[in-house]
XYZ file of C-alpha atoms in Angstrom:
595
model
C -41.629 -3.361 13.959
C -41.968 0.317 14.177
C -38.727 2.307 14.399
C -38.374 5.295 16.048
C -35.686 7.756 14.847
C -33.557 9.496 17.435
C -30.656 11.590 16.544
C -27.829 12.054 18.702
C -24.378 13.963 17.656
C -24.063 12.585 13.965
C -24.953 9.057 14.572
C -28.658 7.894 13.806
C -29.873 5.761 16.947
C -33.465 4.119 16.266
C -35.567 2.455 18.813
C -38.042 -1.002 17.796
C -41.391 -0.945 18.947
C -44.001 -3.692 17.535
C -45.764 -2.860 14.337
C -47.137 -4.360 10.972
C -44.782 -4.466 8.134
C -45.119 -4.050 4.536
C -43.825 -1.962 1.516
C -45.421 1.093 1.135
C -47.504 1.835 -1.789
C -48.990 5.446 -0.322
C -48.150 8.339 -3.117
C -44.747 9.832 -3.453
C -45.845 12.930 -2.462
C -47.257 11.913 0.909
C -44.250 10.284 1.727
C -41.787 13.401 0.348
C -44.141 15.621 2.914
C -44.123 13.124 5.404
C -39.765 12.702 5.114
C -39.586 16.804 4.828
C -41.670 17.529 7.860
C -39.389 15.292 9.918
C -36.583 17.020 8.567
C -37.833 20.048 9.502
C -38.369 18.855 13.182
C -35.205 17.492 13.658
C -32.451 20.348 12.437
C -29.712 18.588 14.619
C -29.892 16.108 11.707
C -28.829 18.321 9.359
C -26.065 19.946 11.120
C -22.410 20.059 10.155
C -22.594 17.471 7.403
C -19.222 18.632 5.783
C -17.533 17.061 8.956
C -15.210 14.292 7.531
C -13.287 11.029 8.654
C -9.955 13.012 9.258
C -8.425 16.326 9.553
C -7.180 15.920 5.855
C -10.341 15.293 4.327
C -11.793 17.907 6.526
C -9.616 20.425 4.971
C -10.324 19.216 1.494
C -13.714 19.381 1.863
C -13.904 22.478 3.770
C -11.776 24.321 1.013
C -14.620 23.621 -2.190
C -16.846 25.078 0.174
C -14.817 28.031 1.986
C -11.806 29.149 -0.718
C -9.111 30.961 0.798
C -6.042 32.190 -0.799
C -3.077 30.198 -0.322
C 0.554 32.144 -0.378
C 2.445 31.259 -3.605
C 5.016 28.906 -2.931
C 8.330 28.075 -4.651
C 11.296 25.302 -4.307
C 13.748 23.607 -6.381
C 12.236 20.496 -8.082
C 15.290 18.798 -8.978
C 18.388 17.093 -6.709
C 20.462 19.954 -5.430
C 24.473 20.262 -6.528
C 25.616 21.013 -9.574
C 23.990 19.948 -12.602
C 23.294 20.551 -16.600
C 19.842 22.071 -15.506
C 17.806 22.437 -12.481
C 13.928 23.177 -12.331
C 12.434 25.709 -9.939
C 8.856 25.504 -9.551
C 6.578 28.257 -8.499
C 2.615 27.728 -7.930
C 0.085 29.996 -6.566
C -1.718 33.315 -7.446
C 1.701 35.164 -7.881
C 2.902 33.317 -10.473
C 2.238 35.854 -13.233
C 3.381 38.838 -11.217
C 6.242 36.928 -10.728
C 7.308 36.156 -13.923
C 6.794 40.023 -15.220
C 9.412 41.207 -12.479
C 11.974 38.468 -13.349
C 11.249 38.840 -17.159
C 10.433 43.042 -17.594
C 9.384 44.278 -21.070
C 8.623 40.658 -22.291
C 5.194 39.220 -23.007
C 4.214 36.659 -21.053
C 4.804 32.997 -22.083
C 2.253 31.111 -24.232
C 0.350 28.463 -21.803
C 2.067 25.287 -21.974
C 4.905 26.343 -24.375
C 8.531 26.773 -23.836
C 9.866 30.111 -23.994
C 13.788 31.267 -23.683
C 14.226 34.280 -21.724
C 16.847 36.058 -19.661
C 16.211 36.112 -16.140
C 16.781 39.774 -14.376
C 17.066 40.387 -10.684
C 13.479 42.176 -9.913
C 15.597 45.233 -8.001
C 18.542 45.478 -10.452
C 17.286 45.691 -13.723
C 20.576 45.558 -15.423
C 21.623 42.115 -13.164
C 21.521 39.105 -15.114
C 20.749 36.256 -13.410
C 20.320 33.720 -15.951
C 21.090 34.690 -19.404
C 19.353 31.738 -21.040
C 16.388 30.108 -18.901
C 13.624 28.206 -19.930
C 10.404 29.230 -18.789
C 7.079 27.646 -18.841
C 3.641 28.689 -17.811
C 0.876 26.306 -16.765
C -2.636 28.624 -15.927
C -4.292 26.737 -13.366
C -6.838 24.593 -12.108
C -5.690 21.882 -14.944
C -2.045 21.776 -13.780
C -0.538 19.714 -11.317
C -1.280 21.482 -7.985
C -4.630 22.986 -9.393
C -2.812 26.785 -9.252
C -1.189 28.749 -12.147
C 2.096 27.087 -12.160
C 5.430 28.884 -13.587
C 8.724 26.537 -14.314
C 12.237 28.056 -14.602
C 14.490 25.575 -16.050
C 17.592 27.366 -15.402
C 21.588 26.194 -15.585
C 22.220 24.268 -12.767
C 25.496 25.774 -11.555
C 24.691 26.252 -7.630
C 25.729 30.262 -7.881
C 22.924 30.384 -10.617
C 20.052 28.827 -8.603
C 21.024 30.079 -5.195
C 20.331 33.640 -6.991
C 17.463 32.584 -8.896
C 15.687 31.248 -5.549
C 16.650 34.480 -3.444
C 15.278 36.556 -6.360
C 11.646 34.677 -6.516
C 10.208 36.197 -3.086
C 11.570 39.613 -3.956
C 9.621 39.451 -7.429
C 6.284 38.870 -5.824
C 3.936 41.349 -4.263
C 5.349 42.355 -0.613
C 4.940 45.334 2.350
C 7.295 46.895 4.346
C 9.601 46.924 1.932
C 10.483 43.044 2.507
C 8.578 39.581 0.794
C 5.249 38.979 2.705
C 5.382 34.989 3.708
C 1.572 35.330 3.657
C 1.661 35.979 0.158
C 5.185 33.785 -1.106
C 7.180 31.638 0.875
C 9.540 28.655 0.254
C 7.218 25.089 -0.403
C 7.412 22.945 2.846
C 8.200 19.112 2.017
C 5.570 17.756 0.370
C 3.354 20.831 -0.076
C 3.004 20.962 -3.948
C 1.691 17.022 -3.576
C -0.519 18.233 -0.591
C -1.813 21.173 -2.728
C -2.727 19.059 -5.664
C -4.615 16.653 -2.921
C -6.714 19.975 -1.831
C -7.375 20.899 -5.152
C -8.642 17.300 -6.516
C -6.076 16.941 -8.794
C -5.146 13.683 -6.793
C -6.676 11.343 -4.228
C -4.865 10.214 -1.694
C -4.258 6.919 -3.026
C -2.734 8.684 -5.862
C -0.663 10.488 -3.667
C 0.872 7.230 -1.869
C 1.575 5.734 -5.316
C 3.485 9.125 -6.168
C 5.766 8.219 -2.948
C 6.300 4.661 -4.393
C 7.188 6.116 -7.996
C 10.034 8.195 -6.372
C 11.587 5.259 -4.056
C 11.036 2.586 -6.600
C 14.605 0.818 -6.901
C 13.499 -2.275 -8.921
C 11.392 -2.954 -12.376
C 8.514 -4.601 -10.033
C 8.957 -1.647 -8.090
C 8.239 0.774 -10.673
C 5.498 -1.371 -12.207
C 3.885 -1.262 -9.067
C 3.971 2.439 -8.454
C 2.351 2.958 -12.160
C -0.521 0.613 -10.914
C -1.244 2.854 -7.843
C -0.768 6.197 -9.614
C -3.694 5.593 -11.674
C -7.425 6.247 -10.534
C -8.408 2.721 -10.886
C -8.055 1.707 -7.448
C -9.978 5.105 -6.201
C -12.670 4.363 -8.589
C -12.982 1.069 -7.343
C -13.068 2.029 -4.002
C -15.707 4.520 -4.842
C -17.805 2.151 -6.434
C -18.098 -0.088 -3.334
C -18.621 3.053 -1.480
C -21.561 3.734 -3.545
C -22.770 -0.225 -3.151
C -22.920 0.418 0.353
C -24.724 3.806 0.562
C -27.242 1.886 -1.839
C -27.547 -0.903 0.480
C -28.014 1.122 3.397
C -30.628 3.218 1.645
C -32.853 0.255 1.064
C -32.576 -0.329 5.272
C -32.943 3.561 5.733
C -36.212 3.253 3.782
C -37.420 0.010 5.732
C -36.539 2.448 8.614
C -38.235 5.467 7.520
C -41.756 4.339 5.288
C -42.153 1.230 7.467
C -45.428 2.601 9.083
C -48.711 2.259 8.141
C -47.120 1.103 4.895
C -48.358 -2.048 2.485
C -45.053 -4.060 1.486
C -45.030 -5.391 -1.942
C -41.956 -7.447 -0.426
C -41.912 -8.558 3.320
C -38.592 -6.704 4.994
C -37.020 -10.014 5.203
C -37.132 -10.463 1.940
C -35.422 -6.745 1.398
C -32.766 -7.727 3.952
C -31.673 -10.991 2.467
C -31.452 -9.082 -0.902
C -29.002 -6.668 0.644
C -27.233 -9.299 2.909
C -26.469 -11.120 -1.038
C -25.503 -7.950 -1.941
C -23.058 -7.273 0.892
C -21.348 -10.762 0.593
C -20.434 -10.466 -2.962
C -18.745 -7.258 -2.053
C -17.005 -8.369 0.974
C -15.704 -11.377 -1.336
C -14.237 -8.667 -3.336
C -12.772 -6.796 -0.553
C -10.844 -9.763 0.701
C -9.773 -10.014 -2.747
C -8.053 -6.588 -2.417
C -6.975 -7.413 1.105
C -4.586 -10.354 -0.074
C -3.335 -8.766 -3.266
C -2.125 -5.647 -1.148
C -0.163 -7.894 1.180
C 1.421 -9.532 -1.922
C 2.100 -5.774 -3.382
C 3.356 -5.225 -0.049
C 6.127 -7.757 -0.435
C 6.996 -5.665 -3.580
C 7.307 -2.263 -2.068
C 9.246 -3.602 1.053
C 11.393 -6.432 -0.545
C 10.913 -10.243 -0.257
C 12.728 -11.317 2.906
C 14.967 -14.339 2.392
C 16.413 -15.945 5.347
C 19.675 -18.228 4.799
C 19.193 -21.113 7.301
C 21.953 -23.771 7.804
C 24.639 -25.487 10.118
C 28.192 -23.580 10.354
C 30.259 -23.499 7.448
C 27.720 -24.708 4.893
C 28.459 -21.784 2.621
C 25.781 -19.115 3.698
C 28.180 -16.435 3.664
C 29.561 -17.127 0.341
C 26.108 -17.965 -1.350
C 25.310 -14.380 0.013
C 28.479 -12.802 -1.788
C 27.954 -14.671 -5.176
C 24.285 -13.589 -5.449
C 25.483 -9.848 -4.193
C 28.365 -9.856 -6.448
C 30.679 -8.436 -3.831
C 32.313 -9.496 -0.689
C 29.508 -8.575 1.902
C 29.633 -11.068 4.333
C 33.176 -12.407 6.157
C 34.279 -16.036 4.753
C 36.419 -18.170 6.185
C 37.069 -21.775 6.652
C 36.646 -21.517 10.506
C 33.481 -22.312 11.712
C 31.252 -19.677 13.285
C 32.147 -16.411 11.668
C 28.565 -15.218 11.686
C 27.242 -14.676 14.995
C 24.681 -11.579 14.041
C 22.080 -11.132 11.031
C 23.755 -10.044 8.105
C 20.984 -8.242 5.884
C 21.584 -7.136 2.417
C 19.552 -5.950 -0.414
C 19.708 -6.882 -3.852
C 17.731 -6.921 -7.278
C 16.864 -10.257 -8.596
C 14.953 -10.443 -11.547
C 13.478 -7.039 -11.054
C 12.652 -8.219 -7.864
C 13.807 -6.642 -4.484
C 15.134 -8.969 -2.190
C 16.460 -8.805 1.281
C 18.600 -11.519 1.882
C 19.778 -12.377 5.888
C 22.669 -14.272 6.825
C 22.682 -15.449 10.127
C 24.764 -17.917 12.499
C 24.895 -21.809 11.734
C 22.825 -24.236 13.766
C 24.223 -26.870 15.130
C 23.911 -29.301 18.234
C 26.747 -29.327 21.289
C 27.767 -32.655 20.232
C 28.861 -30.828 16.720
C 32.073 -30.820 16.250
C 32.647 -33.127 18.961
C 33.853 -31.556 22.523
C 32.949 -28.137 21.459
C 30.994 -26.200 23.775
C 28.291 -23.638 22.289
C 28.915 -20.504 24.024
C 26.466 -17.413 25.234
C 27.602 -15.585 22.288
C 26.996 -18.271 19.802
C 23.732 -19.276 21.375
C 22.140 -15.634 20.900
C 23.330 -15.703 17.299
C 21.653 -19.060 16.835
C 18.417 -17.822 18.364
C 18.469 -14.705 16.023
C 18.807 -16.894 13.062
C 15.915 -18.995 14.353
C 13.528 -15.894 14.563
C 14.857 -14.535 11.258
C 13.894 -17.336 9.774
C 10.381 -17.317 11.364
C 9.492 -13.902 10.059
C 11.392 -14.194 6.302
C 9.110 -14.518 3.316
C 11.145 -17.138 2.120
C 13.898 -19.764 4.085
C 16.756 -20.720 1.910
C 18.026 -24.000 3.672
C 21.841 -24.896 2.372
C 22.674 -28.420 2.956
C 26.670 -28.960 2.179
C 27.625 -31.928 0.545
C 30.240 -33.967 3.203
C 32.456 -37.027 2.604
C 32.364 -39.722 5.185
C 34.051 -43.536 5.145
C 31.509 -46.078 4.139
C 31.646 -49.572 5.975
C 33.813 -50.831 3.275
C 36.173 -47.864 3.632
C 35.561 -46.065 0.270
C 34.492 -42.199 0.708
C 31.057 -41.318 -0.155
C 28.848 -38.455 -0.238
C 26.512 -37.570 2.775
C 24.145 -34.906 3.599
C 22.821 -33.895 6.868
C 19.986 -32.286 8.721
C 21.230 -31.906 12.377
C 18.658 -31.883 14.965
C 18.997 -27.807 15.590
C 17.781 -27.256 11.554
C 14.907 -29.825 12.006
C 13.797 -28.039 15.109
C 13.912 -24.396 13.016
C 12.343 -26.342 9.839
C 9.286 -27.549 12.002
C 8.466 -24.362 13.461
C 8.691 -22.653 9.906
C 6.288 -25.644 8.452
C 3.837 -24.592 11.595
C 4.201 -20.823 10.527
C 3.296 -21.470 7.001
C 6.814 -20.707 5.723
C 7.847 -21.346 2.067
C 11.244 -23.368 2.552
C 13.614 -23.840 -0.621
C 16.762 -26.661 -0.379
C 19.878 -26.159 -2.134
C 22.861 -28.427 -2.052
C 26.343 -27.007 -1.652
C 29.921 -27.810 -2.316
C 28.821 -30.009 -4.771
C 32.320 -29.999 -5.961
C 33.093 -32.602 -3.318
C 31.179 -35.668 -4.821
C 32.590 -38.526 -6.372
C 33.207 -38.999 -10.180
C 30.555 -41.638 -9.612
C 28.263 -39.617 -8.381
C 25.861 -37.269 -9.944
C 23.716 -34.048 -9.525
C 20.243 -35.961 -9.835
C 21.507 -38.465 -6.700
C 22.477 -35.983 -4.260
C 18.892 -34.416 -4.817
C 17.086 -37.624 -4.467
C 19.038 -38.424 -1.556
C 17.925 -35.168 0.314
C 14.446 -35.446 -0.991
C 14.223 -38.884 0.713
C 15.873 -37.086 3.762
C 13.426 -34.539 4.016
C 10.205 -36.939 3.804
C 11.970 -39.433 6.122
C 12.225 -36.319 8.817
C 8.543 -35.559 7.948
C 9.175 -32.098 6.573
C 6.824 -31.077 3.526
C 8.434 -30.974 0.190
C 9.839 -27.771 -1.025
C 8.186 -25.871 -3.357
C 10.666 -25.548 -5.889
C 13.289 -28.112 -7.433
C 16.188 -29.087 -5.011
C 19.308 -26.652 -6.583
C 22.718 -27.621 -6.608
C 25.887 -25.463 -6.443
C 28.909 -24.659 -5.444
C 30.264 -21.273 -4.239
C 33.624 -21.695 -3.805
C 35.242 -23.835 -6.264
C 36.023 -22.456 -9.562
C 36.650 -25.740 -11.402
C 33.292 -26.778 -10.179
C 31.618 -23.311 -11.664
C 33.118 -23.830 -15.048
C 31.881 -27.476 -15.404
C 28.570 -26.661 -13.825
C 28.152 -22.748 -14.647
C 24.534 -22.942 -14.617
C 23.909 -23.946 -10.737
C 23.735 -20.924 -9.164
C 21.906 -19.469 -11.908
C 18.847 -22.278 -11.624
C 18.877 -21.516 -8.086
C 17.822 -17.806 -8.635
C 15.476 -18.373 -11.667
C 13.774 -20.843 -8.885
C 13.598 -18.138 -6.671
C 12.064 -15.757 -8.975
C 9.497 -18.389 -10.120
C 8.337 -18.094 -6.110
C 8.325 -14.658 -6.228
C 5.892 -14.202 -9.339
C 3.639 -16.956 -7.475
C 3.960 -14.697 -3.804
C 3.055 -11.369 -6.016
C 0.397 -12.557 -8.211
C -2.420 -10.968 -8.054
C -5.819 -12.853 -7.062
C -9.408 -12.433 -8.066
C -11.983 -13.205 -10.752
C -9.978 -11.242 -13.527
C -6.267 -10.972 -12.759
C -5.591 -8.346 -15.059
C -8.358 -6.374 -13.549
C -6.881 -6.795 -10.371
C -3.275 -5.689 -11.262
C -3.898 -2.006 -10.081
C -4.519 -3.279 -6.074
C -1.473 -4.790 -5.894
C -0.535 -0.990 -5.401
C -2.489 -0.537 -2.378
C -0.459 0.461 0.305
C -0.233 -0.963 4.126
C -2.939 2.143 5.039
C -5.601 0.977 2.594
C -4.830 -2.566 3.387
C -5.841 -1.676 7.236
C -8.760 0.190 5.632
C -10.115 -2.360 3.774
C -9.440 -5.386 6.760
C -11.375 -2.830 8.973
C -14.332 -2.556 6.147
C -14.407 -6.361 5.525
C -14.689 -6.877 9.363
C -17.726 -4.128 9.195
C -19.503 -6.169 6.305
C -18.994 -9.392 8.485
C -20.351 -7.866 11.363
C -23.608 -7.003 9.281
C -23.772 -10.661 7.813
C -23.355 -11.730 11.546
C -26.592 -9.705 12.386
C -28.748 -10.102 9.596
C -28.152 -13.858 8.965
C -29.578 -16.695 11.294
C -28.669 -19.834 10.239
C -27.906 -21.111 6.631
C -27.502 -18.853 3.579
C -30.416 -18.753 1.868
C -32.655 -19.432 5.162
C -35.614 -17.307 5.499
C -35.156 -14.174 7.784
C -37.582 -13.454 10.692
C -37.829 -9.725 10.307
C -38.597 -9.112 13.716
C -35.049 -10.967 14.718
C -33.315 -8.844 12.461
C -31.838 -5.349 14.335
C -32.332 -3.096 11.077
C -30.575 -0.146 12.970
C -27.411 -2.144 14.102
C -27.473 -3.867 10.379
C -27.704 -0.373 8.554
C -24.933 1.311 11.197
C -22.071 -1.335 10.178
C -22.790 -0.773 6.469
C -22.290 2.959 7.511
C -18.952 2.228 8.968
C -17.704 0.278 6.421
C -18.331 2.937 3.901
C -16.742 5.362 6.526
C -13.528 3.280 5.571
C -13.639 3.037 2.097
C -13.704 6.773 2.215
C -11.067 6.964 4.479
C -8.980 5.452 2.074
C -9.132 8.296 -0.719
C -9.638 10.824 1.793
C -13.322 11.966 0.990
C -14.983 12.202 4.584
C -17.449 10.502 5.618
C -19.389 7.912 3.557
C -22.800 9.739 3.010
C -24.380 12.469 5.270
C -27.878 12.443 5.618
C -28.769 14.027 2.590
C -26.710 11.265 0.428
C -28.770 8.883 2.172
C -32.152 10.633 1.767
C -31.264 11.109 -2.294
C -30.715 7.061 -2.590
C -33.925 6.608 -0.550
C -36.016 9.208 -3.048
C -34.047 7.967 -6.248
C -35.091 4.204 -5.649
C -38.048 4.060 -3.519
C -40.364 7.396 -4.707
């Protein structure tokens, strides 16, 4: 096939006409001359190669080629309010000038060394703002923002902090007897981090991890943020992007150098080789997507829905877990109508427990109709169970009379709960069972007996077995809690085991993939788009079973190369580095590999 290149906007379109194939054997000089001649005759292909895939990436890229002086910014870096110490950060070209005006007649501090200084009002030499302030100066570009940074550690009194913040813009160069916002101004929210990104001190993955670090409340969230704060994720995405760049380069060589060339290998063999590389890369991308979903559980919290009949003890269990009266508990059935959600730290995992209305049939209790409000509460309980990560079912012990008149323990799963559990099963939810009110069992009955009874009922109803052992506890009886103090703790320990399983990394080397848990939802979506593009490429080039010899004339090389470009663009958007490859990058790969 002869592939004629046509340029439109920033996308390369090619038209195929019949041609004999073969890998070239002409000299490198001939190929270079032909390629450079084509480039000179097609100026639009080289136009605007610095346009990025996002506005943020565009600003970052253009900043490296068209530098402009940014105004100096300052802000209070510690929380507002009274404290022992308050830290004020200043970043920008006027940092040194501000220091000399706040600390007149004193030498500049040694870079990265703490120095005690007295801060004065820049216009009133006798007015002391803070008599013992700790000053640190960090010269750019090896700083948090990539600019000169001045930090003032002052006493944390409200008046002291206010006076220093008021004096900083007066200490900078200004015109017309007032501070010029083009020279210095108070920082906008997140502006220090934005400058770090624009000055290549952070990539977008590290910026997102910084947000996770500041919002982390549990140990697992802290670890998640630490994993994402390193540059491991960015390096992995960039390595994948480079693999796609090289793969696209091989196809571009087939497009640009196929005419009148003699191929050592057939184009079909070359496409098959690229296809194998892409399929291996797609496997890694899919593993990263799965790990990102698992990491999102740690970030937003694991959702647990409490499901059971009215007065099964769901609210009592919730109160025991959170250690306070978070939900109303009463012997009267149906006290919970809406979903009550409470967040709690269990073993370092942030969990969101949802207590909801009990599920019952119209005949239980007898002659009690289900009102509209209760129906709505039951509907919300079922909906909450379907979207939860874990469904915790409470089955209370009931005492009933046997045929001989003696009392025995009984466990019941009513039809409403069964219907909800079957829906959860179809949705592949994780369902965990717990027996409550164990203080009601007889003296001859044991925990093992009740666990076996419930397990048999689960199987009899055609429900899948629980992924965890069935636990038993009592949330109200102090006597039973004293006798079996580990009942609730065993339930929590079992849940922690399930939490770890749900958030464990997947991949060939779990330790190496630990950082992928730190990928955010934005990164996951872009990885999914990348995987879809890779699948489109494989669908375009693979005819029949894997390993079957391809017919080069049946493969649309142009569309296949475009799918790789789109996949690489999605990877580039994750780190904010713009498009996957401009024309010069692709040419660099072609000349490096083939000339």
